Short mmCIF file of C-alpha atoms in Angstrom, two decimals:
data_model
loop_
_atom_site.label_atom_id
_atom_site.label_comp_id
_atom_site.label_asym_id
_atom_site.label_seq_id
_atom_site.Cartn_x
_atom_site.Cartn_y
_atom_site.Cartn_z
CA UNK A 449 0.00 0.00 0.00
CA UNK A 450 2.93 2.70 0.49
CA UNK A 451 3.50 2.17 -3.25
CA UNK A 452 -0.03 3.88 -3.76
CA UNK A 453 0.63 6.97 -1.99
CA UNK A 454 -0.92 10.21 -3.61
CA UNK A 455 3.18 11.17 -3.82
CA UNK A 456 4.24 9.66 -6.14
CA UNK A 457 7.99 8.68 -5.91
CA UNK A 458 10.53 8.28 -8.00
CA UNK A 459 10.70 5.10 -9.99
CA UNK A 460 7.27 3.71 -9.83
CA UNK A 461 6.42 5.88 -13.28
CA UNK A 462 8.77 5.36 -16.30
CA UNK A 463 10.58 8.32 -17.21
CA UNK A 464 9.16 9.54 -20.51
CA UNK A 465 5.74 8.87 -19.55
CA UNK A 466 6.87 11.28 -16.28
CA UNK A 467 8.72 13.83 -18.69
CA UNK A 468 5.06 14.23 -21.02
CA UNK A 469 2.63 15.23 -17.69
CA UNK A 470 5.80 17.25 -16.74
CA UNK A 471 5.27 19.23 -20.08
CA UNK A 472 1.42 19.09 -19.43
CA UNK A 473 1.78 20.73 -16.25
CA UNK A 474 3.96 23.14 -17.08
CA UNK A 475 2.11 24.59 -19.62
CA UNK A 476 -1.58 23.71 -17.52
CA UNK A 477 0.29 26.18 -14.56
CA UNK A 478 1.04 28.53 -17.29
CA UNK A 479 -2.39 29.09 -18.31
CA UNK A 480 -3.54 29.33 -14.35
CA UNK A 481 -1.15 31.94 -14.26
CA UNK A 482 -2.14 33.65 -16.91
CA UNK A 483 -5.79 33.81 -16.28
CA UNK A 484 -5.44 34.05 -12.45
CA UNK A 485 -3.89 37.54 -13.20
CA UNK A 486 -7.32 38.09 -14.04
CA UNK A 487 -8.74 37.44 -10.71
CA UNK A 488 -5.79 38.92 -8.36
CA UNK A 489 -7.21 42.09 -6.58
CA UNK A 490 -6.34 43.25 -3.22
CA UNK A 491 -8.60 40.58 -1.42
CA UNK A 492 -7.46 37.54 -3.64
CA UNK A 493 -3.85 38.23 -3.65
CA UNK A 494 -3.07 37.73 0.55
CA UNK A 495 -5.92 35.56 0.79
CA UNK A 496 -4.18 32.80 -1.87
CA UNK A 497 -0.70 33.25 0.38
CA UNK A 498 -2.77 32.23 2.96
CA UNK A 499 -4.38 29.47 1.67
CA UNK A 500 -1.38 28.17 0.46
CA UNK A 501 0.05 28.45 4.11
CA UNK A 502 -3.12 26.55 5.15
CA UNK A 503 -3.05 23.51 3.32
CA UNK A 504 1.45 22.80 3.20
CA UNK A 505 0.35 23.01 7.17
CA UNK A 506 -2.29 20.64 7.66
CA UNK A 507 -0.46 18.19 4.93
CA UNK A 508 1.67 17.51 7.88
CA UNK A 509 -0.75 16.16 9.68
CA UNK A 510 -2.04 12.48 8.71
CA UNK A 511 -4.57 10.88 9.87
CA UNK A 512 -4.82 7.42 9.68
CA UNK A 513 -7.28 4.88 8.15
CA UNK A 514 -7.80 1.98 9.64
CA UNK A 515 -9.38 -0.09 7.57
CA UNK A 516 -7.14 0.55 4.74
CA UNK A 517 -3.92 0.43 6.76
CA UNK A 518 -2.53 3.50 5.46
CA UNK A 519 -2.82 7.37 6.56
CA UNK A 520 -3.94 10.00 4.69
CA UNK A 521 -3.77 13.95 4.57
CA UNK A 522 -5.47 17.51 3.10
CA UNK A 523 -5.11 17.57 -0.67
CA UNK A 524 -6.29 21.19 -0.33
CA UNK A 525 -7.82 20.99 -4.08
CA UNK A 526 -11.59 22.02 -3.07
CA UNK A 527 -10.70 23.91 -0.22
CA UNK A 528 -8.13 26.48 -2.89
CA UNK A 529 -10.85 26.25 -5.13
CA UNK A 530 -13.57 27.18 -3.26
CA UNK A 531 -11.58 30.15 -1.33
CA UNK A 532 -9.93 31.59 -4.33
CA UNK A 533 -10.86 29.97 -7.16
CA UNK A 534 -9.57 27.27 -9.64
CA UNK A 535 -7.10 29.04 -11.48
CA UNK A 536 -5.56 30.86 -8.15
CA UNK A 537 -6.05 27.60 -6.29
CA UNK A 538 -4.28 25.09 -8.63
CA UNK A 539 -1.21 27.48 -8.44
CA UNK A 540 -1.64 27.27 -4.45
CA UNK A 541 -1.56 23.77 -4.48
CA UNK A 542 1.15 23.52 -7.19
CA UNK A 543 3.62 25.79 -4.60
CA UNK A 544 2.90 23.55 -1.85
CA UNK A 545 3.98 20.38 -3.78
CA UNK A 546 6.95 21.66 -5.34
CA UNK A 547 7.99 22.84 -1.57
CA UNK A 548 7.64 19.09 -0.18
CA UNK A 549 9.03 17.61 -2.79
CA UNK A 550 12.33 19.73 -2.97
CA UNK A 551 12.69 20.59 0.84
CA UNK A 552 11.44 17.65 2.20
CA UNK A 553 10.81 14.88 -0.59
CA UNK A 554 7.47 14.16 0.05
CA UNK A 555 6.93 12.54 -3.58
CA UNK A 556 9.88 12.67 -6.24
CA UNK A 557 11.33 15.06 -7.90
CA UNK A 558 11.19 13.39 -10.99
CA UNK A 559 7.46 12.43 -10.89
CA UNK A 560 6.45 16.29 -9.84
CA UNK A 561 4.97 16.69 -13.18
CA UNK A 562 2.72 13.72 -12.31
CA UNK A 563 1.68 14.90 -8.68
CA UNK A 564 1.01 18.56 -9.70
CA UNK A 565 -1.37 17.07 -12.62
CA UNK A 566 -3.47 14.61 -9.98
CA UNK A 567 -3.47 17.04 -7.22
CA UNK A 568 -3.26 20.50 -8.10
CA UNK A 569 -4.65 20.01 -11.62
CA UNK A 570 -6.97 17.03 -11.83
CA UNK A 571 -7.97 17.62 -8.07
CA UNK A 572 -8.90 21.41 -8.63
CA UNK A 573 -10.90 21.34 -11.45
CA UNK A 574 -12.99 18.40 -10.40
CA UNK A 575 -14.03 20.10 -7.39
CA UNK A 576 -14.22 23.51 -8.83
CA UNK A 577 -16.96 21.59 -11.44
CA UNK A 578 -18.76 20.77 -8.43
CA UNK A 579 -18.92 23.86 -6.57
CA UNK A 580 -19.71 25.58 -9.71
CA UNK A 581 -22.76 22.66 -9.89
CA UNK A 582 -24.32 22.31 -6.40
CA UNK A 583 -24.00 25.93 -5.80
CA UNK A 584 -26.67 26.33 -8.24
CA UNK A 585 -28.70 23.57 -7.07
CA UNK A 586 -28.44 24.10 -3.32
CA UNK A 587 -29.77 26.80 -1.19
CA UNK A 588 -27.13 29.42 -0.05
CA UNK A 589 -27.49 28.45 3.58
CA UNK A 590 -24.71 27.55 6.04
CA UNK A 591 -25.69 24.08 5.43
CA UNK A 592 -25.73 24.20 1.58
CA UNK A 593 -22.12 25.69 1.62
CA UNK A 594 -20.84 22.25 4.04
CA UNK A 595 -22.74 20.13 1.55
CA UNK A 596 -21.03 22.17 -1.37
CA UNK A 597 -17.57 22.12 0.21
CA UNK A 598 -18.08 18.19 1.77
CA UNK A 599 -18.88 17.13 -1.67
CA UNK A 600 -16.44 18.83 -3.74
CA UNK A 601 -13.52 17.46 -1.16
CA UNK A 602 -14.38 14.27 -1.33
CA UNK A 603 -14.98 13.83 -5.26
CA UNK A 604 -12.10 16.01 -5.83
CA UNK A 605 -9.70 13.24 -4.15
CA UNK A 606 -11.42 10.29 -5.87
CA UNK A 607 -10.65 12.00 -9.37
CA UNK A 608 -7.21 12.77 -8.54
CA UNK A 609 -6.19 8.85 -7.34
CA UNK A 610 -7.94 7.76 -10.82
CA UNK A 611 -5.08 10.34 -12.09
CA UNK A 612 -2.66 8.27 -10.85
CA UNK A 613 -4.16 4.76 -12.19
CA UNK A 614 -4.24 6.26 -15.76
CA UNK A 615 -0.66 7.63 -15.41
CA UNK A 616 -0.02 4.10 -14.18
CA UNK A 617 -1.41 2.49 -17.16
CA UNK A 618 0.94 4.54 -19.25
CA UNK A 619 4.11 3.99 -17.84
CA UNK A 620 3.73 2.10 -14.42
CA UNK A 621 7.37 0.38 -14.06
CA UNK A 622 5.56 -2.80 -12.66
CA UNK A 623 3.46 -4.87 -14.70
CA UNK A 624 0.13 -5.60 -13.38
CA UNK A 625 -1.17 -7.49 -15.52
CA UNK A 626 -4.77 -7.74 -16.09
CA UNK A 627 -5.46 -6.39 -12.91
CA UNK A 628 -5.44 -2.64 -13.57
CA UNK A 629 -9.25 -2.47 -12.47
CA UNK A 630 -7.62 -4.10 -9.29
CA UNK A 631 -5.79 -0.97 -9.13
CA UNK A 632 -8.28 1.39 -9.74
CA UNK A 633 -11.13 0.03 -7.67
CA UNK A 634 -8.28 0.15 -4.45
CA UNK A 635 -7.30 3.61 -5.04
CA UNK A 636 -10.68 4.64 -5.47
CA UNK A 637 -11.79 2.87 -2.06
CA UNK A 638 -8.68 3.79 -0.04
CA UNK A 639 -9.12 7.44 -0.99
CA UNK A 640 -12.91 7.84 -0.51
CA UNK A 641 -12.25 7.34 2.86
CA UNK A 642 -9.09 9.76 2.83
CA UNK A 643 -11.25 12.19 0.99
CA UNK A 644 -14.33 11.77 3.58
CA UNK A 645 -11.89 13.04 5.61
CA UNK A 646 -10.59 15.95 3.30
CA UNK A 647 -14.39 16.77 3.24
CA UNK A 648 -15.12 17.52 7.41
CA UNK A 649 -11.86 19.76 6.85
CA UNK A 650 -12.76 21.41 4.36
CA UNK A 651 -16.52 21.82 4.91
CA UNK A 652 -15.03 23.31 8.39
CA UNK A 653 -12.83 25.91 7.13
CA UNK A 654 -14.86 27.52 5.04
CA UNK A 655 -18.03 27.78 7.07
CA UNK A 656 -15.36 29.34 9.22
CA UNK A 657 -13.66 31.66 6.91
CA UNK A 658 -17.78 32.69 5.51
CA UNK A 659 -19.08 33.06 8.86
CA UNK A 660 -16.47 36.19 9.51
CA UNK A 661 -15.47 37.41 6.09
CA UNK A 662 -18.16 36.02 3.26
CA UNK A 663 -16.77 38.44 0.85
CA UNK A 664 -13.22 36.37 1.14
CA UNK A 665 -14.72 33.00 -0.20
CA UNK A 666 -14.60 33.17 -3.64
CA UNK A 667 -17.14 30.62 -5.17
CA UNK A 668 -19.71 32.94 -3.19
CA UNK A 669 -18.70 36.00 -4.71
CA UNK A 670 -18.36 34.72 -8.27
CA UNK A 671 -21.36 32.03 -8.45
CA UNK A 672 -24.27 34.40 -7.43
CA UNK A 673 -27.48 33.23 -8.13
CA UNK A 674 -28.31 36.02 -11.32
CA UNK A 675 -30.66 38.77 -9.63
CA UNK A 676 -34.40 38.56 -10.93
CA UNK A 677 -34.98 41.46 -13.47
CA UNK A 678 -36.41 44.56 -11.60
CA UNK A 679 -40.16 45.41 -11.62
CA UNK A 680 -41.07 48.19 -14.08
CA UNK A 681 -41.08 51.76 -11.43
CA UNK A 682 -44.61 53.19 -11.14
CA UNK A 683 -44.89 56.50 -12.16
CA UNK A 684 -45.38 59.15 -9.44
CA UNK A 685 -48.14 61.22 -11.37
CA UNK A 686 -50.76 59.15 -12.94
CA UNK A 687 -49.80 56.25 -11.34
CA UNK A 688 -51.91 52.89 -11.04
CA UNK A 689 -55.29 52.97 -8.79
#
């Protein structure tokens, strides 16, 4: 099971197959940065040093699962997405990676292409889909942003350990055989339960953050609900009787 850490390390990936999502990162961070220039204002800009803070922090703490025998930790994908957004957020979670994997090689070097695709890619945009989604659907109640937030968290790091199965496919330096659906279905079970997990955390800190600052959670401020069209004014002379 340590082989199927989120992290990947060095080795278990072949090297060209590594090298191409390097390349596909690179220029998927690119674009983030590009269009997250868009979005930087005086609210966005601390706010995404501080979410980035937030989650290379709680990634040091694990927490284990016992059923699966392994421990898992805070992706941070729907937690940077919902706060400031997918484009600001991938970057966050991007920074943190790079940061373990150089300073304290947490995943290798080698394969940072790969984790930066699953978990600050993959992992943001499936969660920003959702938010975008249920934020729609649900009511904009304290309770509808948990379910939002729960949701997202826990889909988000689902989709990114599929990442890692198809990147696996690819290039996976072991042969597995026929039992690549062996693979997926363990990942996917293993990490439902890590991303239950990532869910309570992450439905936590943003009621938190929207109970004091609303205006600093940015799926609220850029997923309103569009305003029904104003009624026509009555006239003040003449008016109706």
């Amino acid at each position: 099971m340590e082989t199927l850490a989120m992290h990947i390390s060095n080795g278990i990936i072949d090297g060209p197959v590594a090298a191409i999502f390097a390349a596909l990162a690179l220029a998927a961070l690119t674009a983030c940065v590009l269009r997250g220039r868009r979005d930087l204002d005086d609210r966005l800009a601390p706010m995404a040093g501080l979410v980035a803070a937030f989650i290379f922090a709680v990634q040091m703490l694990n927490f284990p699962i016992f059923t699966a025998g392994v421990s898992g930790h805070l992706l941070g994908g729907a937690l940077a997405a919902m706060l400031v957004g997918p484009w600001v957020g991938a970057l966050c979670v991007a920074v943190v990676l790079v940061v373990q994997a150089l300073i304290f090689g947490d995943g290798g070097v080698a394969m940072l292409g790969l984790n930066i695709t699953n978990m600050a890619l993959l992992g943001t945009a499936a969660a920003y889909a959702l938010i975008a989604l249920l934020l729609r659907v649900l009511p904009r109640t304290r309770a509808g942003l948990a379910v939002t937030a729960f949701v997202a968290a826990t889909v988000s790091v689902v989709v990114a350990s599929q990442g890692f199965v198809l990147q696996y496919w690819l290039g996976g330096t072991t042969d597995l055989g026929n039992n690549l659906g062996g693979l997926a279905g363990t990942m996917a079970g293993v990490h439902l339960l890590i991303g239950i997990g990532e869910g309570l955390i992450t439905a936590t800190t943003v009621l938190t953050v929207a109970k004091v600052r609303p205006d600093l959670v940015y799926a609220l401020r850029s997923l309103r609900t569009p305003a029904a069209p104003a009624a026509p004014a009555v006239p003040v002379a003449g008016g109706a009787r």
